[in-house]
């Protein structure tokens, strides 16, 4: 089972299976050890929308590395440069090089 599917399903303790990949942040919430960037937030407000609760957070702490992030576009995952290479080149307008 992949990570996204694992965390999208209901489970008693979703982090137990991947405990070595997480550490507790300053706010006691789990965060990925090798993540490119982390945002640690406090809850600012909650809004009910249908069967979902939308949380708005206030960023309390932020960290990042120099590693380029992975992006997901049209079923593909890669760096910005890798995904840009798969895009069709735009057609030039008449009179432009």
Tab-separated table of N, CA and C in Angstrom:
chain	number	residue	atom	x	y	z
A	1	UNK	N	0.853	-1.181	0.000
A	1	UNK	CA	0.000	0.000	0.000
A	1	UNK	C	0.897	1.242	0.000
A	2	UNK	N	0.558	2.183	-0.828
A	2	UNK	CA	1.363	3.400	-0.914
A	2	UNK	C	1.014	4.361	0.214
A	3	UNK	N	1.922	5.299	0.475
A	3	UNK	CA	1.718	6.289	1.531
A	3	UNK	C	0.410	7.049	1.375
A	4	UNK	N	0.137	7.647	0.213
A	4	UNK	CA	-1.107	8.440	0.109
A	4	UNK	C	-2.343	7.623	0.428
A	5	UNK	N	-2.417	6.404	-0.060
A	5	UNK	CA	-3.586	5.567	0.221
A	5	UNK	C	-3.654	5.207	1.703
A	6	UNK	N	-2.515	4.942	2.302
A	6	UNK	CA	-2.483	4.599	3.725
A	6	UNK	C	-3.053	5.729	4.578
A	7	UNK	N	-2.645	6.952	4.318
A	7	UNK	CA	-3.072	8.078	5.134
A	7	UNK	C	-4.458	8.587	4.755
A	8	UNK	N	-5.002	8.150	3.632
A	8	UNK	CA	-6.342	8.552	3.223
A	8	UNK	C	-7.417	7.671	3.859
A	9	UNK	N	-7.021	6.558	4.414
A	9	UNK	CA	-7.987	5.625	5.011
A	9	UNK	C	-8.093	5.826	6.520
A	10	UNK	N	-9.204	5.404	7.065
A	10	UNK	CA	-9.424	5.476	8.502
A	10	UNK	C	-8.584	4.406	9.196
A	11	UNK	N	-7.881	4.787	10.239
A	11	UNK	CA	-7.078	3.839	11.026
A	11	UNK	C	-6.890	4.419	12.416
A	12	UNK	N	-6.705	3.545	13.388
A	12	UNK	CA	-6.535	3.984	14.776
A	12	UNK	C	-5.279	4.843	14.924
A	13	UNK	N	-4.146	4.372	14.412
A	13	UNK	CA	-2.898	5.130	14.486
A	13	UNK	C	-2.192	5.018	13.137
A	14	UNK	N	-2.422	5.991	12.287
A	14	UNK	CA	-1.870	5.961	10.934
A	14	UNK	C	-0.354	6.071	10.910
A	15	UNK	N	0.245	6.641	11.948
A	15	UNK	CA	1.682	6.876	11.949
A	15	UNK	C	2.490	5.718	12.509
A	16	UNK	N	1.854	4.788	13.199
A	16	UNK	CA	2.575	3.690	13.840
A	16	UNK	C	3.359	2.860	12.824
A	17	UNK	N	2.764	2.553	11.700
A	17	UNK	CA	3.403	1.721	10.677
A	17	UNK	C	4.666	2.384	10.112
A	18	UNK	N	4.700	3.706	10.076
A	18	UNK	CA	5.825	4.441	9.500
A	18	UNK	C	6.540	5.284	10.563
A	19	UNK	N	6.565	4.802	11.796
A	19	UNK	CA	7.097	5.579	12.926
A	19	UNK	C	8.512	6.092	12.678
A	20	UNK	N	9.367	5.306	12.037
A	20	UNK	CA	10.754	5.727	11.827
A	20	UNK	C	10.882	6.882	10.835
A	21	UNK	N	9.861	7.120	10.035
A	21	UNK	CA	9.907	8.190	9.034
A	21	UNK	C	9.427	9.532	9.584
A	22	UNK	N	8.916	9.526	10.832
A	22	UNK	CA	8.366	10.743	11.422
A	22	UNK	C	9.074	11.112	12.714
A	23	UNK	N	9.014	12.391	13.035
A	23	UNK	CA	9.460	12.912	14.326
A	23	UNK	C	8.397	13.889	14.797
A	24	UNK	N	8.399	14.189	16.079
A	24	UNK	CA	7.428	15.147	16.591
A	24	UNK	C	7.960	16.560	16.406
A	25	UNK	N	7.125	17.424	15.867
A	25	UNK	CA	7.495	18.822	15.716
A	25	UNK	C	7.336	19.563	17.034
A	26	UNK	N	7.611	20.841	17.016
A	26	UNK	CA	7.533	21.639	18.235
A	26	UNK	C	6.117	21.689	18.803
A	27	UNK	N	5.112	21.465	17.947
A	27	UNK	CA	3.717	21.480	18.399
A	27	UNK	C	3.181	20.074	18.672
A	28	UNK	N	4.098	19.090	18.750
A	28	UNK	CA	3.770	17.691	19.049
A	28	UNK	C	3.035	16.983	17.918
A	29	UNK	N	2.982	17.563	16.729
A	29	UNK	CA	2.386	16.908	15.560
A	29	UNK	C	3.482	16.186	14.782
A	30	UNK	N	3.167	15.022	14.212
A	30	UNK	CA	4.170	14.298	13.433
A	30	UNK	C	4.551	15.070	12.169
A	31	UNK	N	5.838	15.021	11.811
A	31	UNK	CA	6.295	15.597	10.542
A	31	UNK	C	7.340	14.653	9.958
A	32	UNK	N	7.420	14.607	8.633
A	32	UNK	CA	8.369	13.735	7.947
A	32	UNK	C	9.802	14.168	8.235
A	33	UNK	N	10.656	13.211	8.547
A	33	UNK	CA	12.048	13.495	8.869
A	33	UNK	C	12.783	14.054	7.659
A	34	UNK	N	12.629	13.453	6.497
A	34	UNK	CA	13.380	13.845	5.305
A	34	UNK	C	12.566	14.707	4.344
A	35	UNK	N	11.662	15.510	4.851
A	35	UNK	CA	10.846	16.341	3.966
A	35	UNK	C	11.646	17.524	3.442
A	36	UNK	N	11.276	18.010	2.285
A	36	UNK	CA	11.933	19.158	1.662
A	36	UNK	C	11.586	20.432	2.423
A	37	UNK	N	10.352	20.521	2.899
A	37	UNK	CA	9.921	21.686	3.679
A	37	UNK	C	8.872	21.252	4.684
A	38	UNK	N	8.829	21.935	5.809
A	38	UNK	CA	7.787	21.676	6.803
A	38	UNK	C	7.174	22.995	7.247
A	39	UNK	N	5.895	22.940	7.518
A	39	UNK	CA	5.156	24.065	8.082
A	39	UNK	C	4.508	23.558	9.353
A	40	UNK	N	4.842	24.143	10.478
A	40	UNK	CA	4.211	23.784	11.746
A	40	UNK	C	3.231	24.898	12.069
A	41	UNK	N	1.967	24.525	12.217
A	41	UNK	CA	0.895	25.511	12.350
A	41	UNK	C	0.082	25.295	13.615
A	42	UNK	N	-0.535	26.357	14.062
A	42	UNK	CA	-1.545	26.264	15.112
A	42	UNK	C	-2.891	26.494	14.428
A	43	UNK	N	-3.925	25.895	14.966
A	43	UNK	CA	-5.254	26.035	14.361
A	43	UNK	C	-5.771	27.448	14.559
A	44	UNK	N	-6.131	28.090	13.467
A	44	UNK	CA	-6.663	29.443	13.486
A	44	UNK	C	-8.197	29.424	13.502
A	45	UNK	N	-8.792	28.558	12.663
A	45	UNK	CA	-10.244	28.425	12.653
A	45	UNK	C	-10.637	27.092	12.022
A	46	UNK	N	-11.878	26.695	12.271
A	46	UNK	CA	-12.464	25.464	11.713
A	46	UNK	C	-13.788	25.815	11.065
A	47	UNK	N	-14.043	25.207	9.907
A	47	UNK	CA	-15.287	25.456	9.182
A	47	UNK	C	-15.871	24.123	8.732
A	48	UNK	N	-17.132	23.899	9.012
A	48	UNK	CA	-17.818	22.699	8.552
A	48	UNK	C	-18.303	22.944	7.133
A	49	UNK	N	-18.021	22.003	6.255
A	49	UNK	CA	-18.487	22.062	4.871
A	49	UNK	C	-18.898	20.654	4.483
A	50	UNK	N	-20.202	20.399	4.487
A	50	UNK	CA	-20.683	19.050	4.205
A	50	UNK	C	-20.200	18.106	5.291
A	51	UNK	N	-19.555	17.000	4.868
A	51	UNK	CA	-19.047	16.037	5.845
A	51	UNK	C	-17.557	16.247	6.139
A	52	UNK	N	-17.034	17.429	5.795
A	52	UNK	CA	-15.626	17.757	6.032
A	52	UNK	C	-15.494	18.912	7.021
A	53	UNK	N	-14.371	18.942	7.695
A	53	UNK	CA	-14.001	20.087	8.515
A	53	UNK	C	-12.776	20.716	7.861
A	54	UNK	N	-12.883	21.974	7.501
A	54	UNK	CA	-11.776	22.704	6.882
A	54	UNK	C	-11.050	23.455	7.989
A	55	UNK	N	-9.759	23.172	8.116
A	55	UNK	CA	-8.941	23.829	9.130
A	55	UNK	C	-8.100	24.920	8.479
A	56	UNK	N	-8.065	26.074	9.106
A	56	UNK	CA	-7.153	27.146	8.697
A	56	UNK	C	-6.105	27.249	9.784
A	57	UNK	N	-4.844	27.341	9.372
A	57	UNK	CA	-3.772	27.372	10.341
A	57	UNK	C	-2.931	28.622	10.250
A	58	UNK	N	-2.277	28.921	11.329
A	58	UNK	CA	-1.315	30.028	11.394
A	58	UNK	C	0.070	29.389	11.469
A	59	UNK	N	0.951	29.715	10.514
A	59	UNK	CA	2.288	29.138	10.491
A	59	UNK	C	3.085	29.680	11.675
A	60	UNK	N	3.552	28.767	12.511
A	60	UNK	CA	4.341	29.121	13.690
A	60	UNK	C	5.831	28.896	13.444
A	61	UNK	N	6.148	27.901	12.623
A	61	UNK	CA	7.538	27.560	12.345
A	61	UNK	C	7.625	26.982	10.939
A	62	UNK	N	8.706	27.280	10.225
A	62	UNK	CA	8.908	26.829	8.853
A	62	UNK	C	10.366	26.412	8.688
A	63	UNK	N	10.590	25.338	7.953
A	63	UNK	CA	11.963	24.951	7.629
A	63	UNK	C	11.993	24.400	6.208
A	64	UNK	N	13.169	24.490	5.575
A	64	UNK	CA	13.301	23.960	4.221
A	64	UNK	C	14.741	23.497	3.999
A	65	UNK	N	14.905	22.706	2.958
A	65	UNK	CA	16.234	22.257	2.551
A	65	UNK	C	16.499	22.812	1.158
A	66	UNK	N	17.656	22.536	0.618
A	66	UNK	CA	17.986	22.973	-0.732
A	66	UNK	C	17.539	21.989	-1.796
A	67	UNK	N	16.916	20.899	-1.394
A	67	UNK	CA	16.454	19.878	-2.331
A	67	UNK	C	15.240	20.383	-3.103
A	68	UNK	N	15.227	20.220	-4.434
A	68	UNK	CA	14.058	20.655	-5.190
A	68	UNK	C	12.841	19.784	-4.856
A	69	UNK	N	11.659	20.372	-4.756
A	69	UNK	CA	10.459	19.601	-4.418
A	69	UNK	C	9.984	18.745	-5.584
A	70	UNK	N	9.232	17.706	-5.257
A	70	UNK	CA	8.562	16.899	-6.273
A	70	UNK	C	7.226	17.543	-6.587
A	71	UNK	N	6.862	17.527	-7.840
A	71	UNK	CA	5.569	18.052	-8.276
A	71	UNK	C	4.785	16.927	-8.921
A	72	UNK	N	3.471	17.070	-8.945
A	72	UNK	CA	2.597	16.083	-9.574
A	72	UNK	C	1.756	16.800	-10.606
A	73	UNK	N	1.826	16.337	-11.862
A	73	UNK	CA	1.063	16.951	-12.944
A	73	UNK	C	0.674	15.879	-13.949
A	74	UNK	N	-0.602	15.817	-14.268
A	74	UNK	CA	-1.109	14.896	-15.292
A	74	UNK	C	-0.636	13.452	-15.082
A	75	UNK	N	-0.689	12.993	-13.844
A	75	UNK	CA	-0.331	11.617	-13.545
A	75	UNK	C	1.159	11.350	-13.462
A	76	UNK	N	1.980	12.392	-13.569
A	76	UNK	CA	3.429	12.221	-13.499
A	76	UNK	C	3.985	12.964	-12.295
A	77	UNK	N	5.049	12.401	-11.710
A	77	UNK	CA	5.713	13.047	-10.596
A	77	UNK	C	7.163	13.289	-10.985
A	78	UNK	N	7.671	14.469	-10.639
A	78	UNK	CA	9.057	14.782	-10.938
A	78	UNK	C	9.395	16.189	-10.504
A	79	UNK	N	10.614	16.610	-10.810
A	79	UNK	CA	11.008	17.976	-10.501
A	79	UNK	C	10.353	18.919	-11.509
A	80	UNK	N	10.393	20.188	-11.222
A	80	UNK	CA	9.847	21.186	-12.140
A	80	UNK	C	10.478	21.023	-13.514
A	81	UNK	N	11.787	20.821	-13.553
A	81	UNK	CA	12.497	20.723	-14.835
A	81	UNK	C	12.118	19.456	-15.580
A	82	UNK	N	11.978	18.344	-14.867
A	82	UNK	CA	11.589	17.092	-15.520
A	82	UNK	C	10.196	17.201	-16.115
A	83	UNK	N	9.269	17.781	-15.380
A	83	UNK	CA	7.899	17.913	-15.878
A	83	UNK	C	7.806	18.944	-16.996
A	84	UNK	N	8.611	19.994	-16.921
A	84	UNK	CA	8.590	21.025	-17.973
A	84	UNK	C	9.017	20.438	-19.306
A	85	UNK	N	9.933	19.471	-19.291
A	85	UNK	CA	10.386	18.843	-20.532
A	85	UNK	C	9.274	18.074	-21.219
A	86	UNK	N	8.236	17.669	-20.491
A	86	UNK	CA	7.141	16.897	-21.082
A	86	UNK	C	6.043	17.792	-21.653
A	87	UNK	N	6.123	19.087	-21.399
A	87	UNK	CA	5.102	20.003	-21.893
A	87	UNK	C	5.288	20.275	-23.379
A	88	UNK	N	4.186	20.481	-24.064
A	88	UNK	CA	4.253	20.864	-25.478
A	88	UNK	C	4.736	22.311	-25.565
A	89	UNK	N	5.609	22.562	-26.505
A	89	UNK	CA	6.112	23.909	-26.695
A	89	UNK	C	4.985	24.777	-27.257
A	90	UNK	N	4.744	25.958	-26.673
A	90	UNK	CA	3.656	26.809	-27.179
A	90	UNK	C	3.960	27.278	-28.595
A	91	UNK	N	2.914	27.398	-29.380
A	91	UNK	CA	3.074	27.885	-30.757
A	91	UNK	C	3.286	29.388	-30.708
A	92	UNK	N	4.215	29.872	-31.518
A	92	UNK	CA	4.461	31.320	-31.535
A	92	UNK	C	3.370	32.025	-32.341
A	93	UNK	N	3.116	33.237	-31.951
A	93	UNK	CA	2.148	34.056	-32.689
A	93	UNK	C	2.819	34.551	-33.964
A	94	UNK	N	2.011	34.877	-34.966
A	94	UNK	CA	2.597	35.353	-36.222
A	94	UNK	C	3.380	36.621	-35.979
A	95	UNK	N	4.554	36.712	-36.586
A	95	UNK	CA	5.385	37.873	-36.434
A	95	UNK	C	6.366	37.774	-35.277
A	96	UNK	N	6.223	36.750	-34.426
A	96	UNK	CA	7.168	36.571	-33.310
A	96	UNK	C	8.106	35.436	-33.653
A	97	UNK	N	9.336	35.499	-33.191
A	97	UNK	CA	10.311	34.420	-33.471
A	97	UNK	C	9.948	33.112	-32.794
